[in-house]
Amino acid sequence: VLDQAGNLLDLGADGTVLHEFATEAPEVFAVADGIAVVASRGDSYVRGYRLTDGEPVWRVQPSGTRRSMDAFGTAVVIGRPDELVSLRAADGVQLWAKPLTAVRVAALGDRLIVADRTTLRLLDASGAELAGYPTQEPDLSFGAGAHLVADAGELFCFFGRFAYRREAA
């Protein structure tokens, strides 16, 4: 749990506090590979903090606004207005960047499902597109936006009164 001030609590399954430390006030954050990755609201840096002791382990300054951040295996994927970027959680090294507007992102094992404005895209760990499923929507970011649910080889995208179902092979 990370509050708006940057206070992080790492909780066990029973609610016991395992670790507690302060980070930067977050714009967005995710946890991957034992690292809390925090994009700061106060400056343009993205930082990695070791969960076990709160020690900062890296700091990078990727350009652009961060809209979202999601864990994806041992990496985090940062959604920016016109690009999706993957950073390795252990050291902050950029693994790949893909020019697309990610409205929603969902990880499903070693696959990443991305809803851009008109299409559902299935990416692998290297950012390569494995499949694209066009929707009939002119802009999935409109209104309440799209919601992705992925599990057991199926992908659902809910938008307004419509639902799109695909095999997430």
PDB file of C-alpha atoms in Angstrom:
ATOM      1  CA  VAL A   1       0.000   0.000   0.000  1.00  0.00           C
ATOM      2  CA  LEU A   2       1.391   3.419  -0.954  1.00  0.00           C
ATOM      3  CA  ASP A   3      -0.405   6.556   0.205  1.00  0.00           C
ATOM      4  CA  GLN A   4      -0.381   9.966  -1.494  1.00  0.00           C
ATOM      5  CA  ALA A   5       2.413  11.208   0.773  1.00  0.00           C
ATOM      6  CA  GLY A   6       4.701   8.325  -0.234  1.00  0.00           C
ATOM      7  CA  ASN A   7       4.422   6.161   2.893  1.00  0.00           C
ATOM      8  CA  LEU A   8       4.680   2.523   1.846  1.00  0.00           C
ATOM      9  CA  LEU A   9       3.404  -0.473   3.808  1.00  0.00           C
ATOM     10  CA  ASP A  10       4.279  -4.006   2.685  1.00  0.00           C
ATOM     11  CA  LEU A  11       1.587  -6.237   4.192  1.00  0.00           C
ATOM     12  CA  GLY A  12       1.484  -9.994   4.637  1.00  0.00           C
ATOM     13  CA  ALA A  13      -1.538 -12.119   3.722  1.00  0.00           C
ATOM     14  CA  ASP A  14      -2.872 -11.762   7.277  1.00  0.00           C
ATOM     15  CA  GLY A  15      -2.471  -7.950   7.280  1.00  0.00           C
ATOM     16  CA  THR A  16       0.736  -7.960   9.330  1.00  0.00           C
ATOM     17  CA  VAL A  17       3.106  -5.138   8.397  1.00  0.00           C
ATOM     18  CA  LEU A  18       6.213  -6.750   6.903  1.00  0.00           C
ATOM     19  CA  HIS A  19       8.023  -3.555   5.924  1.00  0.00           C
ATOM     20  CA  GLU A  20       7.347   0.150   6.235  1.00  0.00           C
ATOM     21  CA  PHE A  21       9.266   3.064   4.724  1.00  0.00           C
ATOM     22  CA  ALA A  22       8.903   6.435   3.001  1.00  0.00           C
ATOM     23  CA  THR A  23       9.272   7.051  -0.740  1.00  0.00           C
ATOM     24  CA  GLU A  24       8.601  10.050  -2.922  1.00  0.00           C
ATOM     25  CA  ALA A  25       4.976  11.186  -3.246  1.00  0.00           C
ATOM     26  CA  PRO A  26       3.741   8.981  -6.122  1.00  0.00           C
ATOM     27  CA  GLU A  27       2.199   9.941  -9.432  1.00  0.00           C
ATOM     28  CA  VAL A  28       1.928   6.208 -10.236  1.00  0.00           C
ATOM     29  CA  PHE A  29       3.614   3.091  -8.833  1.00  0.00           C
ATOM     30  CA  ALA A  30       3.882  -0.689  -9.150  1.00  0.00           C
ATOM     31  CA  VAL A  31       5.712  -3.510  -7.402  1.00  0.00           C
ATOM     32  CA  ALA A  32       7.717  -6.056  -9.419  1.00  0.00           C
ATOM     33  CA  ASP A  33      10.548  -8.436  -8.578  1.00  0.00           C
ATOM     34  CA  GLY A  34      10.771  -7.243  -4.944  1.00  0.00           C
ATOM     35  CA  ILE A  35      11.127  -3.596  -5.986  1.00  0.00           C
ATOM     36  CA  ALA A  36       8.603  -0.800  -5.410  1.00  0.00           C
ATOM     37  CA  VAL A  37       8.860   1.379  -8.527  1.00  0.00           C
ATOM     38  CA  VAL A  38       7.592   4.917  -7.917  1.00  0.00           C
ATOM     39  CA  ALA A  39       7.145   7.696 -10.470  1.00  0.00           C
ATOM     40  CA  SER A  40       7.389  10.841  -8.376  1.00  0.00           C
ATOM     41  CA  ARG A  41       4.694  13.482  -8.445  1.00  0.00           C
ATOM     42  CA  GLY A  42       7.231  16.126  -7.350  1.00  0.00           C
ATOM     43  CA  ASP A  43       9.900  15.660 -10.024  1.00  0.00           C
ATOM     44  CA  SER A  44      10.457  13.783 -13.280  1.00  0.00           C
ATOM     45  CA  TYR A  45      12.240  10.764 -11.750  1.00  0.00           C
ATOM     46  CA  VAL A  46      11.194   7.148 -11.489  1.00  0.00           C
ATOM     47  CA  ARG A  47      12.822   5.378  -8.548  1.00  0.00           C
ATOM     48  CA  GLY A  48      13.181   1.775  -7.438  1.00  0.00           C
ATOM     49  CA  TYR A  49      13.060   0.930  -3.705  1.00  0.00           C
ATOM     50  CA  ARG A  50      13.940  -2.496  -2.294  1.00  0.00           C
ATOM     51  CA  LEU A  51      10.865  -3.801  -0.451  1.00  0.00           C
ATOM     52  CA  THR A  52      12.858  -5.578   2.255  1.00  0.00           C
ATOM     53  CA  ASP A  53      14.458  -2.424   3.660  1.00  0.00           C
ATOM     54  CA  GLY A  54      13.200   0.607   1.689  1.00  0.00           C
ATOM     55  CA  GLU A  55      16.642   1.376   0.296  1.00  0.00           C
ATOM     56  CA  PRO A  56      16.620   3.243  -3.024  1.00  0.00           C
ATOM     57  CA  VAL A  57      18.380   1.037  -5.586  1.00  0.00           C
ATOM     58  CA  TRP A  58      18.084   3.146  -8.735  1.00  0.00           C
ATOM     59  CA  ARG A  59      16.759   6.394 -10.196  1.00  0.00           C
ATOM     60  CA  VAL A  60      16.073   7.211 -13.862  1.00  0.00           C
ATOM     61  CA  GLN A  61      14.600  10.215 -15.589  1.00  0.00           C
ATOM     62  CA  PRO A  62      12.495   9.048 -18.535  1.00  0.00           C
ATOM     63  CA  SER A  63      10.940  11.878 -20.496  1.00  0.00           C
ATOM     64  CA  GLY A  64       7.218  12.493 -20.643  1.00  0.00           C
ATOM     65  CA  THR A  65       4.152  12.297 -18.442  1.00  0.00           C
ATOM     66  CA  ARG A  66       3.333   8.981 -16.777  1.00  0.00           C
ATOM     67  CA  ARG A  67      -0.356   8.041 -16.889  1.00  0.00           C
ATOM     68  CA  SER A  68      -0.098   4.496 -15.569  1.00  0.00           C
ATOM     69  CA  MET A  69       2.343   1.893 -14.293  1.00  0.00           C
ATOM     70  CA  ASP A  70       1.766  -1.854 -14.184  1.00  0.00           C
ATOM     71  CA  ALA A  71       3.877  -4.811 -13.049  1.00  0.00           C
ATOM     72  CA  PHE A  72       4.731  -7.249 -15.833  1.00  0.00           C
ATOM     73  CA  GLY A  73       6.922 -10.150 -14.701  1.00  0.00           C
ATOM     74  CA  THR A  74      10.246  -8.692 -13.531  1.00  0.00           C
ATOM     75  CA  ALA A  75       9.504  -5.359 -15.208  1.00  0.00           C
ATOM     76  CA  VAL A  76       7.109  -2.449 -14.985  1.00  0.00           C
ATOM     77  CA  VAL A  77       5.284  -0.970 -17.951  1.00  0.00           C
ATOM     78  CA  ILE A  78       4.739   2.791 -17.947  1.00  0.00           C
ATOM     79  CA  GLY A  79       1.906   4.210 -20.011  1.00  0.00           C
ATOM     80  CA  ARG A  80       2.584   7.673 -21.421  1.00  0.00           C
ATOM     81  CA  PRO A  81       0.269   9.712 -23.664  1.00  0.00           C
ATOM     82  CA  ASP A  82       1.848   8.359 -26.886  1.00  0.00           C
ATOM     83  CA  GLU A  83       4.152   5.526 -25.811  1.00  0.00           C
ATOM     84  CA  LEU A  84       4.346   2.399 -23.679  1.00  0.00           C
ATOM     85  CA  VAL A  85       7.742   1.861 -22.008  1.00  0.00           C
ATOM     86  CA  SER A  86       9.054  -1.169 -20.119  1.00  0.00           C
ATOM     87  CA  LEU A  87      11.698  -0.809 -17.370  1.00  0.00           C
ATOM     88  CA  ARG A  88      13.442  -3.708 -15.650  1.00  0.00           C
ATOM     89  CA  ALA A  89      12.440  -3.456 -11.978  1.00  0.00           C
ATOM     90  CA  ALA A  90      15.846  -4.572 -10.653  1.00  0.00           C
ATOM     91  CA  ASP A  91      17.836  -1.677 -12.143  1.00  0.00           C
ATOM     92  CA  GLY A  92      15.529   0.692 -14.075  1.00  0.00           C
ATOM     93  CA  VAL A  93      17.047  -0.145 -17.458  1.00  0.00           C
ATOM     94  CA  GLN A  94      14.639   0.445 -20.337  1.00  0.00           C
ATOM     95  CA  LEU A  95      13.826  -2.875 -22.003  1.00  0.00           C
ATOM     96  CA  TRP A  96      11.627  -1.595 -24.823  1.00  0.00           C
ATOM     97  CA  ALA A  97       9.343   1.213 -25.960  1.00  0.00           C
ATOM     98  CA  LYS A  98       6.334   0.964 -28.251  1.00  0.00           C
ATOM     99  CA  PRO A  99       4.559   3.928 -29.862  1.00  0.00           C
ATOM    100  CA  LEU A 100       0.926   3.541 -28.832  1.00  0.00           C
ATOM    101  CA  THR A 101      -1.577   5.178 -26.537  1.00  0.00           C
ATOM    102  CA  ALA A 102      -2.315   2.692 -23.771  1.00  0.00           C
ATOM    103  CA  VAL A 103      -5.789   3.270 -22.347  1.00  0.00           C
ATOM    104  CA  ARG A 104      -5.616   0.134 -20.149  1.00  0.00           C
ATOM    105  CA  VAL A 105      -2.982  -2.543 -19.534  1.00  0.00           C
ATOM    106  CA  ALA A 106      -3.318  -6.027 -18.036  1.00  0.00           C
ATOM    107  CA  ALA A 107      -0.604  -8.646 -17.512  1.00  0.00           C
ATOM    108  CA  LEU A 108      -1.488 -12.277 -18.086  1.00  0.00           C
ATOM    109  CA  GLY A 109       1.527 -14.488 -17.392  1.00  0.00           C
ATOM    110  CA  ASP A 110       4.183 -13.709 -19.991  1.00  0.00           C
ATOM    111  CA  ARG A 111       1.755 -11.703 -22.144  1.00  0.00           C
ATOM    112  CA  LEU A 112       0.680  -8.095 -21.905  1.00  0.00           C
ATOM    113  CA  ILE A 113      -2.776  -7.037 -23.031  1.00  0.00           C
ATOM    114  CA  VAL A 114      -3.026  -3.387 -24.034  1.00  0.00           C
ATOM    115  CA  ALA A 115      -6.168  -1.509 -24.991  1.00  0.00           C
ATOM    116  CA  ASP A 116      -5.242   1.461 -27.126  1.00  0.00           C
ATOM    117  CA  ARG A 117      -7.876   3.841 -28.453  1.00  0.00           C
ATOM    118  CA  THR A 118      -9.419   1.399 -30.947  1.00  0.00           C
ATOM    119  CA  THR A 119      -7.691  -1.991 -30.639  1.00  0.00           C
ATOM    120  CA  LEU A 120      -6.854  -4.664 -28.078  1.00  0.00           C
ATOM    121  CA  ARG A 121      -3.226  -5.710 -28.538  1.00  0.00           C
ATOM    122  CA  LEU A 122      -1.424  -8.784 -27.233  1.00  0.00           C
ATOM    123  CA  LEU A 123       2.304  -8.193 -26.616  1.00  0.00           C
ATOM    124  CA  ASP A 124       5.081 -10.524 -25.500  1.00  0.00           C
ATOM    125  CA  ALA A 125       7.772  -9.727 -22.904  1.00  0.00           C
ATOM    126  CA  SER A 126       9.929  -8.008 -25.554  1.00  0.00           C
ATOM    127  CA  GLY A 127       7.092  -5.664 -26.564  1.00  0.00           C
ATOM    128  CA  ALA A 128       6.504  -7.462 -29.877  1.00  0.00           C
ATOM    129  CA  GLU A 129       2.874  -7.513 -30.955  1.00  0.00           C
ATOM    130  CA  LEU A 130       1.548 -11.073 -31.199  1.00  0.00           C
ATOM    131  CA  ALA A 131      -2.015 -10.175 -32.166  1.00  0.00           C
ATOM    132  CA  GLY A 132      -4.368  -7.232 -32.562  1.00  0.00           C
ATOM    133  CA  TYR A 133      -8.123  -7.297 -32.103  1.00  0.00           C
ATOM    134  CA  PRO A 134      -9.884  -4.206 -33.504  1.00  0.00           C
ATOM    135  CA  THR A 135     -12.988  -3.032 -31.679  1.00  0.00           C
ATOM    136  CA  GLN A 136     -15.869  -1.075 -33.173  1.00  0.00           C
ATOM    137  CA  GLU A 137     -15.130   1.819 -30.813  1.00  0.00           C
ATOM    138  CA  PRO A 138     -13.770   5.147 -32.116  1.00  0.00           C
ATOM    139  CA  ASP A 139     -12.010   5.872 -28.788  1.00  0.00           C
ATOM    140  CA  LEU A 140     -11.796   3.503 -25.797  1.00  0.00           C
ATOM    141  CA  SER A 141     -10.476   6.345 -23.628  1.00  0.00           C
ATOM    142  CA  PHE A 142     -13.766   8.253 -23.933  1.00  0.00           C
ATOM    143  CA  GLY A 143     -16.082   8.536 -20.915  1.00  0.00           C
ATOM    144  CA  ALA A 144     -15.453   6.013 -18.157  1.00  0.00           C
ATOM    145  CA  GLY A 145     -12.964   4.260 -20.434  1.00  0.00           C
ATOM    146  CA  ALA A 146     -12.283   0.610 -20.991  1.00  0.00           C
ATOM    147  CA  HIS A 147     -11.823  -2.085 -18.372  1.00  0.00           C
ATOM    148  CA  LEU A 148      -9.766  -5.210 -19.044  1.00  0.00           C
ATOM    149  CA  VAL A 149     -10.194  -8.568 -17.346  1.00  0.00           C
ATOM    150  CA  ALA A 150      -7.838 -11.373 -18.330  1.00  0.00           C
ATOM    151  CA  ASP A 151      -7.692 -14.869 -16.867  1.00  0.00           C
ATOM    152  CA  ALA A 152      -7.396 -18.523 -17.884  1.00  0.00           C
ATOM    153  CA  GLY A 153      -6.729 -17.765 -21.550  1.00  0.00           C
ATOM    154  CA  GLU A 154      -9.650 -15.374 -22.000  1.00  0.00           C
ATOM    155  CA  LEU A 155      -9.674 -11.623 -22.365  1.00  0.00           C
ATOM    156  CA  PHE A 156     -12.660  -9.381 -21.780  1.00  0.00           C
ATOM    157  CA  CYS A 157     -12.760  -5.682 -22.554  1.00  0.00           C
ATOM    158  CA  PHE A 158     -15.750  -3.821 -21.157  1.00  0.00           C
ATOM    159  CA  PHE A 159     -16.638  -0.424 -22.599  1.00  0.00           C
ATOM    160  CA  GLY A 160     -19.948   1.253 -21.874  1.00  0.00           C
ATOM    161  CA  ARG A 161     -22.707  -1.234 -22.727  1.00  0.00           C
ATOM    162  CA  PHE A 162     -20.418  -3.479 -24.787  1.00  0.00           C
ATOM    163  CA  ALA A 163     -18.119  -6.378 -23.936  1.00  0.00           C
ATOM    164  CA  TYR A 164     -15.461  -7.827 -26.216  1.00  0.00           C
ATOM    165  CA  ARG A 165     -14.279 -11.390 -25.593  1.00  0.00           C
ATOM    166  CA  ARG A 166     -11.139 -12.895 -27.119  1.00  0.00           C
ATOM    167  CA  GLU A 167      -8.975 -15.924 -26.542  1.00  0.00           C
ATOM    168  CA  ALA A 168      -5.746 -14.631 -24.965  1.00  0.00           C
ATOM    169  CA  ALA A 169      -3.584 -17.300 -26.613  1.00  0.00           C
TER     170      ALA A 169
END
